[in-house]
């Protein structure tokens, strides 16, 4: 036992070793468009996810993990920059993230981490294919690189390293990206340098599908439809739903494979594996498709943190965790100072079980319409423990009492009692969030710029305003 006298006489090296614990490796595993309800341990009878079920048992689960801007590029930009989209500039899909952004890879790289990105990038703007992002500032601080911009061709993906020659994957892309993640882990097996690895597979994003070995176990006719599912013309069919759930199982298998390989390395105890997604998928709930909605199926994503040396297994935290918090929390786990311009909460002490710092409300943003998934205009929203409230610039839109209406089937915006006793408080909270974050309705746009590939078909844009002011 180290007495006070012995401590006072201890060498500086000993004191240093006590004050600076080993820095963890970080893996973010981020499949695309995985809604938070679609997990076996969350009670979805269609979801066969044994490896993620086990990951949650072995780690910490935040059931209410939320995407502040539930669409691909904006969500990814929040995770990478720790800022809401109106500040980092990514207010629409297929813009290019500012090359001067202070990103997680740059911050951790400066702190001595080896940084690596594998998978779907979708932050470079311009034509999606062939998808080469050259070494340099457009990689936003990542050193090791095996990625493409965006294709969603899950069975014929290609990727790039440091030259523009594409490398064919020739397998279901979730397996291919995990192959590359394992390759990276092997490259680090003898290194004392901590690493920050992002693995971003495309599935279960549409077009829905998976290898036959997974599809054959999902009978479309036996799927149990969610309590707010509404069939509609052009909406997802039972076959689509079967493809979605089969893809979830296929990705789940790769998470299991990655964990098994990690366990064979000396890094297992000191690696924080964070599993989440950029946004969910409506999958026919409320008669809607895809994302960009304030409904739970769109904004709720998986949230599992597995870090053996720090996180006691089997914990569930019922408080909200937002995308905006994940960067700050990751830096906190690494013992790296959180930049002053990061806008989320550092919940690392909560993750470690030392405090119970919590998020009281979560703020959401979508800045414009997208006809392709039925989003009619930009909106802002706020979610508390009990209520979800969203509005357009000129009028309230939806208000749900999540305690009494978890499937969000009764819109209370027109309810006299709710308008008197609930709506004013939520309206004030939403206005306060906009003011605190520096948001304004002036960031909205109304032209259908995201439809028909307008932002990426011909050239690269850094903002919607640049597109609108350029010759079409």
Short mmCIF file of C-alpha atoms in Angstrom, two decimals:
data_model
loop_
_atom_site.label_atom_id
_atom_site.label_comp_id
_atom_site.label_asym_id
_atom_site.label_seq_id
_atom_site.Cartn_x
_atom_site.Cartn_y
_atom_site.Cartn_z
CA UNK A 1 0.00 0.00 0.00
CA UNK A 2 1.37 3.43 -0.93
CA UNK A 3 1.35 5.61 2.24
CA UNK A 4 1.10 9.38 2.26
CA UNK A 5 4.78 9.61 3.33
CA UNK A 6 5.82 7.28 0.54
CA UNK A 7 3.73 9.24 -1.94
CA UNK A 8 5.38 12.49 -0.88
CA UNK A 9 8.74 10.88 -1.48
CA UNK A 10 7.79 9.24 -4.73
CA UNK A 11 9.75 9.93 -7.87
CA UNK A 12 8.28 12.25 -10.52
CA UNK A 13 8.06 9.26 -12.88
CA UNK A 14 5.82 7.40 -10.44
CA UNK A 15 3.61 10.43 -9.92
CA UNK A 16 3.37 10.87 -13.68
CA UNK A 17 2.37 7.24 -14.16
CA UNK A 18 -0.41 7.64 -11.60
CA UNK A 19 -1.76 10.82 -13.16
CA UNK A 20 -1.69 9.73 -16.80
CA UNK A 21 -3.39 6.39 -17.37
CA UNK A 22 -2.98 4.53 -20.63
CA UNK A 23 -4.82 6.25 -23.45
CA UNK A 24 -7.46 4.06 -25.10
CA UNK A 25 -7.65 3.11 -28.73
CA UNK A 26 -10.92 4.22 -30.30
CA UNK A 27 -13.01 2.39 -32.90
CA UNK A 28 -16.17 3.99 -34.24
CA UNK A 29 -18.20 1.38 -36.13
CA UNK A 30 -20.88 3.31 -38.02
CA UNK A 31 -23.15 1.46 -40.47
CA UNK A 32 -25.44 3.64 -42.56
CA UNK A 33 -29.17 4.12 -41.90
CA UNK A 34 -29.53 1.69 -38.97
CA UNK A 35 -32.47 2.74 -36.84
CA UNK A 36 -32.06 2.30 -33.12
CA UNK A 37 -35.09 0.05 -32.71
CA UNK A 38 -33.74 -2.59 -35.13
CA UNK A 39 -31.78 -4.61 -32.58
CA UNK A 40 -32.64 -7.90 -30.99
CA UNK A 41 -32.02 -6.68 -27.44
CA UNK A 42 -34.26 -3.66 -28.12
CA UNK A 43 -37.19 -6.00 -28.62
CA UNK A 44 -37.54 -5.95 -32.41
CA UNK A 45 -38.68 -9.50 -33.24
CA UNK A 46 -37.36 -9.17 -36.80
CA UNK A 47 -33.84 -8.19 -35.77
CA UNK A 48 -31.38 -11.04 -35.41
CA UNK A 49 -28.31 -9.32 -33.98
CA UNK A 50 -26.61 -11.74 -31.57
CA UNK A 51 -23.21 -10.05 -31.67
CA UNK A 52 -24.58 -6.59 -30.94
CA UNK A 53 -26.82 -8.06 -28.25
CA UNK A 54 -23.65 -9.43 -26.65
CA UNK A 55 -21.77 -6.16 -27.17
CA UNK A 56 -24.50 -4.35 -25.23
CA UNK A 57 -24.33 -6.96 -22.44
CA UNK A 58 -20.57 -6.54 -22.27
CA UNK A 59 -20.65 -2.75 -22.30
CA UNK A 60 -22.82 0.33 -21.82
CA UNK A 61 -26.03 0.89 -23.77
CA UNK A 62 -27.71 4.24 -24.34
CA UNK A 63 -31.18 3.24 -25.68
CA UNK A 64 -31.98 6.87 -26.48
CA UNK A 65 -29.11 7.77 -28.79
CA UNK A 66 -30.21 10.47 -31.21
CA UNK A 67 -29.09 11.93 -34.55
CA UNK A 68 -29.23 15.73 -34.43
CA UNK A 69 -29.49 16.02 -38.21
CA UNK A 70 -30.86 12.70 -39.47
CA UNK A 71 -29.39 12.48 -42.96
CA UNK A 72 -26.02 11.16 -44.16
CA UNK A 73 -23.60 14.05 -44.75
CA UNK A 74 -24.91 16.43 -42.07
CA UNK A 75 -24.85 13.62 -39.49
CA UNK A 76 -21.31 12.59 -40.42
CA UNK A 77 -20.14 16.19 -40.24
CA UNK A 78 -21.47 16.56 -36.69
CA UNK A 79 -19.67 13.40 -35.59
CA UNK A 80 -16.41 14.55 -37.16
CA UNK A 81 -16.45 18.24 -36.13
CA UNK A 82 -18.42 18.31 -32.87
CA UNK A 83 -20.45 21.19 -34.29
CA UNK A 84 -24.02 21.57 -35.51
CA UNK A 85 -24.42 21.76 -39.28
CA UNK A 86 -25.14 25.48 -39.54
CA UNK A 87 -21.64 26.09 -38.14
CA UNK A 88 -19.66 23.35 -39.90
CA UNK A 89 -21.41 24.23 -43.18
CA UNK A 90 -22.93 20.84 -44.03
CA UNK A 91 -26.59 21.86 -44.18
CA UNK A 92 -27.33 19.49 -47.08
CA UNK A 93 -26.27 16.14 -48.46
CA UNK A 94 -23.30 16.02 -50.88
CA UNK A 95 -21.57 19.24 -49.92
CA UNK A 96 -17.83 19.27 -49.27
CA UNK A 97 -16.81 19.69 -45.64
CA UNK A 98 -14.57 22.73 -45.24
CA UNK A 99 -10.95 21.60 -45.44
CA UNK A 100 -10.06 23.88 -42.51
CA UNK A 101 -12.50 22.15 -40.17
CA UNK A 102 -11.11 21.17 -36.78
CA UNK A 103 -11.96 17.49 -36.99
CA UNK A 104 -11.66 14.56 -34.62
CA UNK A 105 -8.90 13.04 -36.77
CA UNK A 106 -6.86 16.26 -36.68
CA UNK A 107 -7.31 16.67 -32.93
CA UNK A 108 -6.43 13.07 -32.08
CA UNK A 109 -3.63 13.04 -34.63
CA UNK A 110 -2.08 16.08 -32.93
CA UNK A 111 -2.45 14.24 -29.61
CA UNK A 112 -0.33 11.37 -30.92
CA UNK A 113 -2.97 9.02 -32.29
CA UNK A 114 -2.69 7.03 -35.51
CA UNK A 115 -5.84 7.91 -37.46
CA UNK A 116 -7.61 5.65 -39.97
CA UNK A 117 -10.79 5.80 -42.04
CA UNK A 118 -12.33 2.77 -43.75
CA UNK A 119 -15.64 2.74 -45.64
CA UNK A 120 -18.15 5.24 -46.96
CA UNK A 121 -16.81 8.80 -46.56
CA UNK A 122 -19.56 11.02 -48.04
CA UNK A 123 -18.02 14.32 -46.95
CA UNK A 124 -16.15 15.34 -50.10
CA UNK A 125 -19.00 16.59 -52.28
CA UNK A 126 -19.00 16.51 -56.06
CA UNK A 127 -19.61 13.41 -58.21
CA UNK A 128 -20.01 10.36 -55.99
CA UNK A 129 -18.29 8.01 -58.40
CA UNK A 130 -15.63 6.83 -58.86
CA UNK A 131 -15.10 8.12 -55.30
CA UNK A 132 -11.38 8.89 -54.95
CA UNK A 133 -10.39 11.42 -52.27
CA UNK A 134 -6.69 12.27 -52.68
CA UNK A 135 -4.24 12.38 -49.77
CA UNK A 136 -4.18 15.79 -48.17
CA UNK A 137 -6.61 18.21 -46.55
CA UNK A 138 -9.76 16.67 -48.06
CA UNK A 139 -9.17 13.61 -45.86
CA UNK A 140 -9.67 15.82 -42.83
CA UNK A 141 -6.73 14.49 -40.81
CA UNK A 142 -6.99 10.75 -41.49
CA UNK A 143 -3.65 9.09 -42.33
CA UNK A 144 -4.53 5.47 -43.11
CA UNK A 145 -7.16 5.43 -45.85
CA UNK A 146 -9.27 2.75 -47.52
CA UNK A 147 -12.51 4.39 -48.62
CA UNK A 148 -14.78 5.70 -51.32
CA UNK A 149 -17.06 8.74 -51.40
CA UNK A 150 -20.46 7.06 -51.80
CA UNK A 151 -21.91 4.36 -54.04
CA UNK A 152 -24.46 2.14 -52.21
CA UNK A 153 -23.64 -0.68 -54.60
CA UNK A 154 -23.29 -3.11 -51.73
CA UNK A 155 -22.20 -6.08 -53.82
CA UNK A 156 -19.83 -4.34 -56.27
CA UNK A 157 -18.09 -1.75 -54.14
CA UNK A 158 -14.71 -0.28 -54.91
CA UNK A 159 -12.34 1.68 -52.75
CA UNK A 160 -9.14 3.68 -52.94
CA UNK A 161 -5.97 4.01 -50.99
CA UNK A 162 -3.51 6.74 -51.94
CA UNK A 163 -3.80 6.75 -55.74
CA UNK A 164 -6.78 7.04 -58.08
CA UNK A 165 -6.70 3.39 -59.13
CA UNK A 166 -9.88 1.75 -57.82
CA UNK A 167 -9.65 -1.52 -55.92
CA UNK A 168 -12.57 -3.91 -56.45
CA UNK A 169 -14.01 -5.45 -53.30
CA UNK A 170 -15.83 -8.43 -54.90
CA UNK A 171 -17.88 -9.26 -51.81
CA UNK A 172 -20.67 -7.82 -49.67
CA UNK A 173 -19.20 -4.51 -48.67
CA UNK A 174 -19.72 -4.85 -44.90
CA UNK A 175 -17.43 -7.89 -45.02
CA UNK A 176 -14.93 -6.10 -47.24
CA UNK A 177 -14.69 -3.04 -45.01
CA UNK A 178 -14.23 -5.28 -41.97
CA UNK A 179 -11.44 -7.15 -43.80
CA UNK A 180 -9.69 -3.80 -44.11
CA UNK A 181 -10.35 -2.92 -40.47
CA UNK A 182 -8.72 -6.20 -39.44
CA UNK A 183 -5.81 -5.41 -41.75
CA UNK A 184 -5.39 -2.09 -39.96
CA UNK A 185 -5.52 -3.73 -36.53
CA UNK A 186 -2.81 -6.13 -37.63
CA UNK A 187 -0.66 -3.22 -38.79
CA UNK A 188 -0.87 -1.80 -35.25
CA UNK A 189 -0.33 -4.99 -33.28
CA UNK A 190 3.24 -4.14 -32.23
CA UNK A 191 2.73 -0.40 -31.94
CA UNK A 192 2.62 1.55 -28.69
CA UNK A 193 0.85 4.39 -30.52
CA UNK A 194 -2.89 4.58 -29.77
CA UNK A 195 -5.22 4.64 -32.76
CA UNK A 196 -8.51 6.20 -33.82
CA UNK A 197 -10.25 3.98 -36.41
CA UNK A 198 -13.56 4.76 -38.11
CA UNK A 199 -15.28 1.89 -39.94
CA UNK A 200 -18.29 3.05 -41.97
CA UNK A 201 -20.10 0.31 -43.97
CA UNK A 202 -22.92 1.25 -46.33
CA UNK A 203 -25.55 -1.38 -45.34
CA UNK A 204 -28.30 -1.55 -44.21
CA UNK A 205 -28.88 1.61 -46.31
CA UNK A 206 -31.16 1.10 -49.31
CA UNK A 207 -31.18 -0.54 -51.84
CA UNK A 208 -32.13 -3.15 -49.27
CA UNK A 209 -30.43 -6.50 -49.57
CA UNK A 210 -27.86 -8.92 -48.18
CA UNK A 211 -26.04 -12.11 -49.13
CA UNK A 212 -28.32 -15.11 -49.63
CA UNK A 213 -27.01 -16.79 -46.48
CA UNK A 214 -28.74 -14.03 -44.50
CA UNK A 215 -31.75 -13.43 -46.75
CA UNK A 216 -32.84 -17.06 -46.58
CA UNK A 217 -33.46 -16.75 -42.84
CA UNK A 218 -35.93 -13.84 -43.20
CA UNK A 219 -39.44 -14.69 -44.43
CA UNK A 220 -41.08 -11.46 -45.65
CA UNK A 221 -44.56 -12.83 -44.91
CA UNK A 222 -43.68 -13.53 -41.29
CA UNK A 223 -42.26 -10.12 -40.43
CA UNK A 224 -44.01 -8.35 -37.57
CA UNK A 225 -44.71 -4.80 -38.71
CA UNK A 226 -44.01 -1.93 -36.35
CA UNK A 227 -47.02 -0.53 -34.51
CA UNK A 228 -47.09 2.65 -36.60
CA UNK A 229 -46.39 1.04 -39.99
CA UNK A 230 -48.66 2.23 -42.81
CA UNK A 231 -48.52 0.72 -46.27
CA UNK A 232 -48.42 3.29 -49.06
CA UNK A 233 -47.70 3.44 -52.77
CA UNK A 234 -43.98 3.63 -53.42
CA UNK A 235 -43.18 2.69 -49.84
CA UNK A 236 -41.01 -0.18 -48.66
CA UNK A 237 -42.47 -3.61 -49.32
CA UNK A 238 -42.19 -6.67 -47.11
CA UNK A 239 -39.41 -7.81 -49.41
CA UNK A 240 -37.59 -4.51 -48.76
CA UNK A 241 -38.03 -4.94 -45.03
CA UNK A 242 -36.67 -8.47 -45.24
CA UNK A 243 -33.63 -7.14 -47.11
CA UNK A 244 -33.11 -4.47 -44.46
CA UNK A 245 -33.21 -6.90 -41.55
CA UNK A 246 -31.01 -9.41 -43.39
CA UNK A 247 -28.46 -6.63 -43.97
CA UNK A 248 -28.56 -5.78 -40.26
CA UNK A 249 -27.76 -9.40 -39.44
CA UNK A 250 -24.96 -9.42 -42.02
CA UNK A 251 -23.39 -6.29 -40.50
CA UNK A 252 -23.88 -7.73 -37.01
CA UNK A 253 -21.82 -10.75 -38.05
CA UNK A 254 -18.98 -8.43 -39.07
CA UNK A 255 -19.07 -6.65 -35.71
CA UNK A 256 -18.69 -10.08 -34.10
CA UNK A 257 -15.83 -10.89 -36.43
CA UNK A 258 -14.05 -7.63 -35.61
CA UNK A 259 -14.47 -8.23 -31.88
CA UNK A 260 -13.07 -11.75 -32.15
CA UNK A 261 -10.02 -10.46 -33.97
CA UNK A 262 -9.55 -7.60 -31.55
CA UNK A 263 -9.59 -10.13 -28.70
CA UNK A 264 -6.53 -11.83 -30.20
CA UNK A 265 -4.51 -8.61 -29.97
CA UNK A 266 -3.00 -6.97 -26.93
CA UNK A 267 -5.23 -3.94 -27.50
CA UNK A 268 -8.55 -5.51 -26.49
CA UNK A 269 -8.77 -4.20 -22.92
CA UNK A 270 -7.72 -0.70 -23.93
CA UNK A 271 -9.97 -0.23 -26.95
CA UNK A 272 -13.23 1.69 -26.75
CA UNK A 273 -15.57 0.37 -29.44
CA UNK A 274 -18.48 2.71 -30.10
CA UNK A 275 -21.30 1.37 -32.28
CA UNK A 276 -23.84 3.78 -33.73
CA UNK A 277 -25.18 5.03 -37.09
CA UNK A 278 -25.66 8.31 -38.91
CA UNK A 279 -29.47 8.12 -38.83
CA UNK A 280 -32.37 5.70 -38.85
CA UNK A 281 -34.91 4.64 -41.48
CA UNK A 282 -38.67 5.19 -41.41
CA UNK A 283 -39.29 1.86 -43.23
CA UNK A 284 -42.98 2.67 -43.67
CA UNK A 285 -43.67 3.99 -40.17
CA UNK A 286 -46.27 6.77 -40.44
CA UNK A 287 -46.47 5.97 -44.15
CA UNK A 288 -43.02 7.49 -44.71
CA UNK A 289 -39.69 6.36 -46.11
CA UNK A 290 -36.01 6.95 -45.46
CA UNK A 291 -34.95 9.78 -43.10
CA UNK A 292 -34.93 13.58 -42.48
CA UNK A 293 -37.94 13.26 -40.15
CA UNK A 294 -38.34 14.12 -36.45
CA UNK A 295 -39.93 10.73 -35.79
CA UNK A 296 -38.19 8.18 -33.56
CA UNK A 297 -37.54 5.78 -36.45
CA UNK A 298 -35.49 8.48 -38.16
CA UNK A 299 -33.72 10.22 -35.27
CA UNK A 300 -32.99 7.26 -32.96
CA UNK A 301 -29.83 5.28 -33.67
CA UNK A 302 -27.88 2.54 -31.87
CA UNK A 303 -25.64 3.65 -29.01
CA UNK A 304 -23.30 1.05 -27.50
CA UNK A 305 -19.94 1.73 -25.84
CA UNK A 306 -17.66 -1.21 -25.03
CA UNK A 307 -14.43 -0.36 -23.20
CA UNK A 308 -13.36 -3.24 -20.93
CA UNK A 309 -10.82 -1.39 -18.81
CA UNK A 310 -13.25 1.39 -17.90
CA UNK A 311 -16.87 0.41 -18.60
CA UNK A 312 -18.49 -2.16 -16.33
CA UNK A 313 -20.53 -4.64 -18.37
CA UNK A 314 -24.30 -4.75 -18.48
CA UNK A 315 -24.94 -1.07 -17.80
CA UNK A 316 -27.90 0.76 -19.35
CA UNK A 317 -28.14 4.55 -19.22
CA UNK A 318 -31.64 5.79 -19.95
CA UNK A 319 -30.54 9.39 -20.47
CA UNK A 320 -30.18 10.86 -23.93
CA UNK A 321 -26.92 10.65 -25.87
CA UNK A 322 -26.79 12.82 -29.01
CA UNK A 323 -24.46 12.71 -32.00
CA UNK A 324 -23.15 16.11 -30.92
CA UNK A 325 -21.92 14.51 -27.67
CA UNK A 326 -20.00 11.60 -29.20
CA UNK A 327 -16.94 13.63 -30.32
CA UNK A 328 -16.52 15.41 -26.97
CA UNK A 329 -17.12 12.19 -25.05
CA UNK A 330 -14.56 10.35 -27.17
CA UNK A 331 -11.95 13.04 -26.50
CA UNK A 332 -12.80 12.86 -22.81
CA UNK A 333 -12.18 9.12 -22.80
CA UNK A 334 -8.82 9.78 -24.46
CA UNK A 335 -7.81 12.43 -21.94
CA UNK A 336 -7.64 15.02 -24.72
CA UNK A 337 -8.91 18.55 -24.14
CA UNK A 338 -12.25 19.24 -25.82
CA UNK A 339 -12.00 22.31 -28.11
CA UNK A 340 -14.01 25.31 -26.99
CA UNK A 341 -15.95 25.34 -30.27
CA UNK A 342 -17.31 21.81 -29.74
CA UNK A 343 -21.00 22.08 -28.93
CA UNK A 344 -21.77 18.74 -27.30
CA UNK A 345 -21.40 17.40 -23.79
CA UNK A 346 -18.37 15.44 -22.64
CA UNK A 347 -20.08 12.47 -21.00
CA UNK A 348 -16.88 10.47 -20.51
CA UNK A 349 -17.21 10.51 -16.71
CA UNK A 350 -20.77 9.20 -17.08
CA UNK A 351 -19.52 6.48 -19.42
CA UNK A 352 -16.90 5.54 -16.85
CA UNK A 353 -19.52 5.46 -14.08
CA UNK A 354 -17.87 8.20 -12.02
CA UNK A 355 -20.60 10.82 -12.44
CA UNK A 356 -24.12 11.02 -13.78
CA UNK A 357 -23.86 14.04 -16.03
CA UNK A 358 -26.90 13.93 -18.29
CA UNK A 359 -28.43 15.56 -21.35
CA UNK A 360 -31.79 17.15 -20.51
CA UNK A 361 -32.91 17.82 -24.07
CA UNK A 362 -31.76 17.23 -27.63
CA UNK A 363 -31.92 19.66 -30.55
CA UNK A 364 -32.54 18.65 -34.18
CA UNK A 365 -32.15 20.40 -37.54
CA UNK A 366 -33.12 19.81 -41.15
CA UNK A 367 -32.60 22.80 -43.42
CA UNK A 368 -34.57 22.14 -46.59
CA UNK A 369 -36.91 19.89 -48.59
CA UNK A 370 -36.22 16.60 -50.31
CA UNK A 371 -38.97 15.28 -52.53
CA UNK A 372 -37.28 11.89 -52.71
CA UNK A 373 -38.32 11.00 -49.18
CA UNK A 374 -41.30 13.29 -48.70
CA UNK A 375 -39.57 16.01 -46.68
CA UNK A 376 -41.52 19.14 -47.56
CA UNK A 377 -39.41 21.81 -45.84
CA UNK A 378 -36.69 22.46 -43.31
CA UNK A 379 -37.62 22.12 -39.66
CA UNK A 380 -36.24 22.32 -36.13
CA UNK A 381 -37.15 20.08 -33.21
CA UNK A 382 -36.50 19.42 -29.56
CA UNK A 383 -36.84 16.21 -27.61
CA UNK A 384 -37.08 16.04 -23.83
CA UNK A 385 -37.44 12.93 -21.68
CA UNK A 386 -41.18 13.08 -22.31
CA UNK A 387 -41.98 15.17 -25.39
CA UNK A 388 -40.95 15.54 -29.01
CA UNK A 389 -41.83 18.85 -30.62
CA UNK A 390 -41.01 19.97 -34.17
CA UNK A 391 -41.96 23.07 -36.11
CA UNK A 392 -41.50 24.71 -39.48
CA UNK A 393 -40.44 28.35 -39.70
CA UNK A 394 -44.05 29.52 -39.93
CA UNK A 395 -45.98 27.03 -37.81
CA UNK A 396 -45.84 24.17 -35.30
CA UNK A 397 -45.74 20.75 -36.93
CA UNK A 398 -45.88 17.81 -34.52
CA UNK A 399 -46.01 17.34 -30.75
CA UNK A 400 -45.93 13.89 -29.17
CA UNK A 401 -46.16 12.72 -25.58
CA UNK A 402 -43.60 9.93 -25.66
CA UNK A 403 -44.64 8.54 -22.27
CA UNK A 404 -48.20 7.90 -23.36
CA UNK A 405 -47.72 7.61 -27.11
CA UNK A 406 -44.36 5.92 -27.84
CA UNK A 407 -45.34 5.17 -31.46
CA UNK A 408 -46.13 8.88 -32.04
CA UNK A 409 -49.61 8.29 -33.42
CA UNK A 410 -51.39 11.24 -31.78
CA UNK A 411 -50.21 14.69 -32.82
CA UNK A 412 -51.04 17.09 -29.95
CA UNK A 413 -50.27 20.32 -31.80
CA UNK A 414 -54.01 21.04 -32.10
CA UNK A 415 -54.94 19.79 -28.64
CA UNK A 416 -56.23 22.73 -26.51
CA UNK A 417 -54.72 21.46 -23.26
CA UNK A 418 -51.35 20.73 -24.84
CA UNK A 419 -51.33 24.13 -26.54
CA UNK A 420 -51.95 25.79 -23.17
CA UNK A 421 -49.75 23.80 -20.82
CA UNK A 422 -47.08 22.03 -22.90
CA UNK A 423 -46.43 23.81 -26.20
CA UNK A 424 -45.31 27.19 -24.76
CA UNK A 425 -42.56 25.56 -22.69
CA UNK A 426 -41.33 23.47 -25.64
CA UNK A 427 -41.45 26.47 -27.93
CA UNK A 428 -39.32 28.44 -25.46
CA UNK A 429 -36.87 25.54 -25.14
CA UNK A 430 -36.54 25.24 -28.91
CA UNK A 431 -36.00 28.96 -29.31
CA UNK A 432 -33.38 28.82 -26.57
CA UNK A 433 -31.54 25.99 -28.31
CA UNK A 434 -31.46 27.95 -31.56
CA UNK A 435 -30.06 30.98 -29.77
CA UNK A 436 -27.46 29.05 -27.76
CA UNK A 437 -26.16 27.16 -30.77
CA UNK A 438 -26.17 30.15 -33.10
CA UNK A 439 -28.85 28.68 -35.36
CA UNK A 440 -31.35 30.74 -37.33
CA UNK A 441 -34.13 30.08 -39.80
CA UNK A 442 -32.03 32.06 -42.26
CA UNK A 443 -29.87 28.95 -42.72
CA UNK A 444 -32.83 27.22 -44.38
CA UNK A 445 -33.21 26.82 -48.13
CA UNK A 446 -36.35 26.03 -50.10
CA UNK A 447 -35.20 24.97 -53.60
CA UNK A 448 -35.13 21.18 -54.20
CA UNK A 449 -31.33 21.19 -54.33
CA UNK A 450 -30.90 17.64 -52.98
CA UNK A 451 -33.24 16.05 -55.53
CA UNK A 452 -32.01 14.54 -58.81
CA UNK A 453 -28.39 14.74 -57.65
CA UNK A 454 -28.19 18.48 -58.28
CA UNK A 455 -25.49 19.02 -55.65
CA UNK A 456 -23.15 16.31 -56.89
CA UNK A 457 -23.81 15.43 -60.53
CA UNK A 458 -21.54 17.94 -62.22
CA UNK A 459 -19.28 19.76 -59.78
CA UNK A 460 -18.42 20.29 -56.13
CA UNK A 461 -20.12 22.81 -53.86
CA UNK A 462 -19.19 23.86 -50.35
CA UNK A 463 -22.59 25.35 -49.54
CA UNK A 464 -26.15 25.49 -50.80
CA UNK A 465 -25.70 29.23 -51.40
CA UNK A 466 -22.77 28.51 -53.72
CA UNK A 467 -24.95 26.14 -55.72
CA UNK A 468 -27.87 28.58 -55.90
CA UNK A 469 -25.61 31.41 -57.03
CA UNK A 470 -23.79 29.42 -59.69
CA UNK A 471 -24.89 28.99 -63.34
CA UNK A 472 -27.10 25.89 -63.60
#
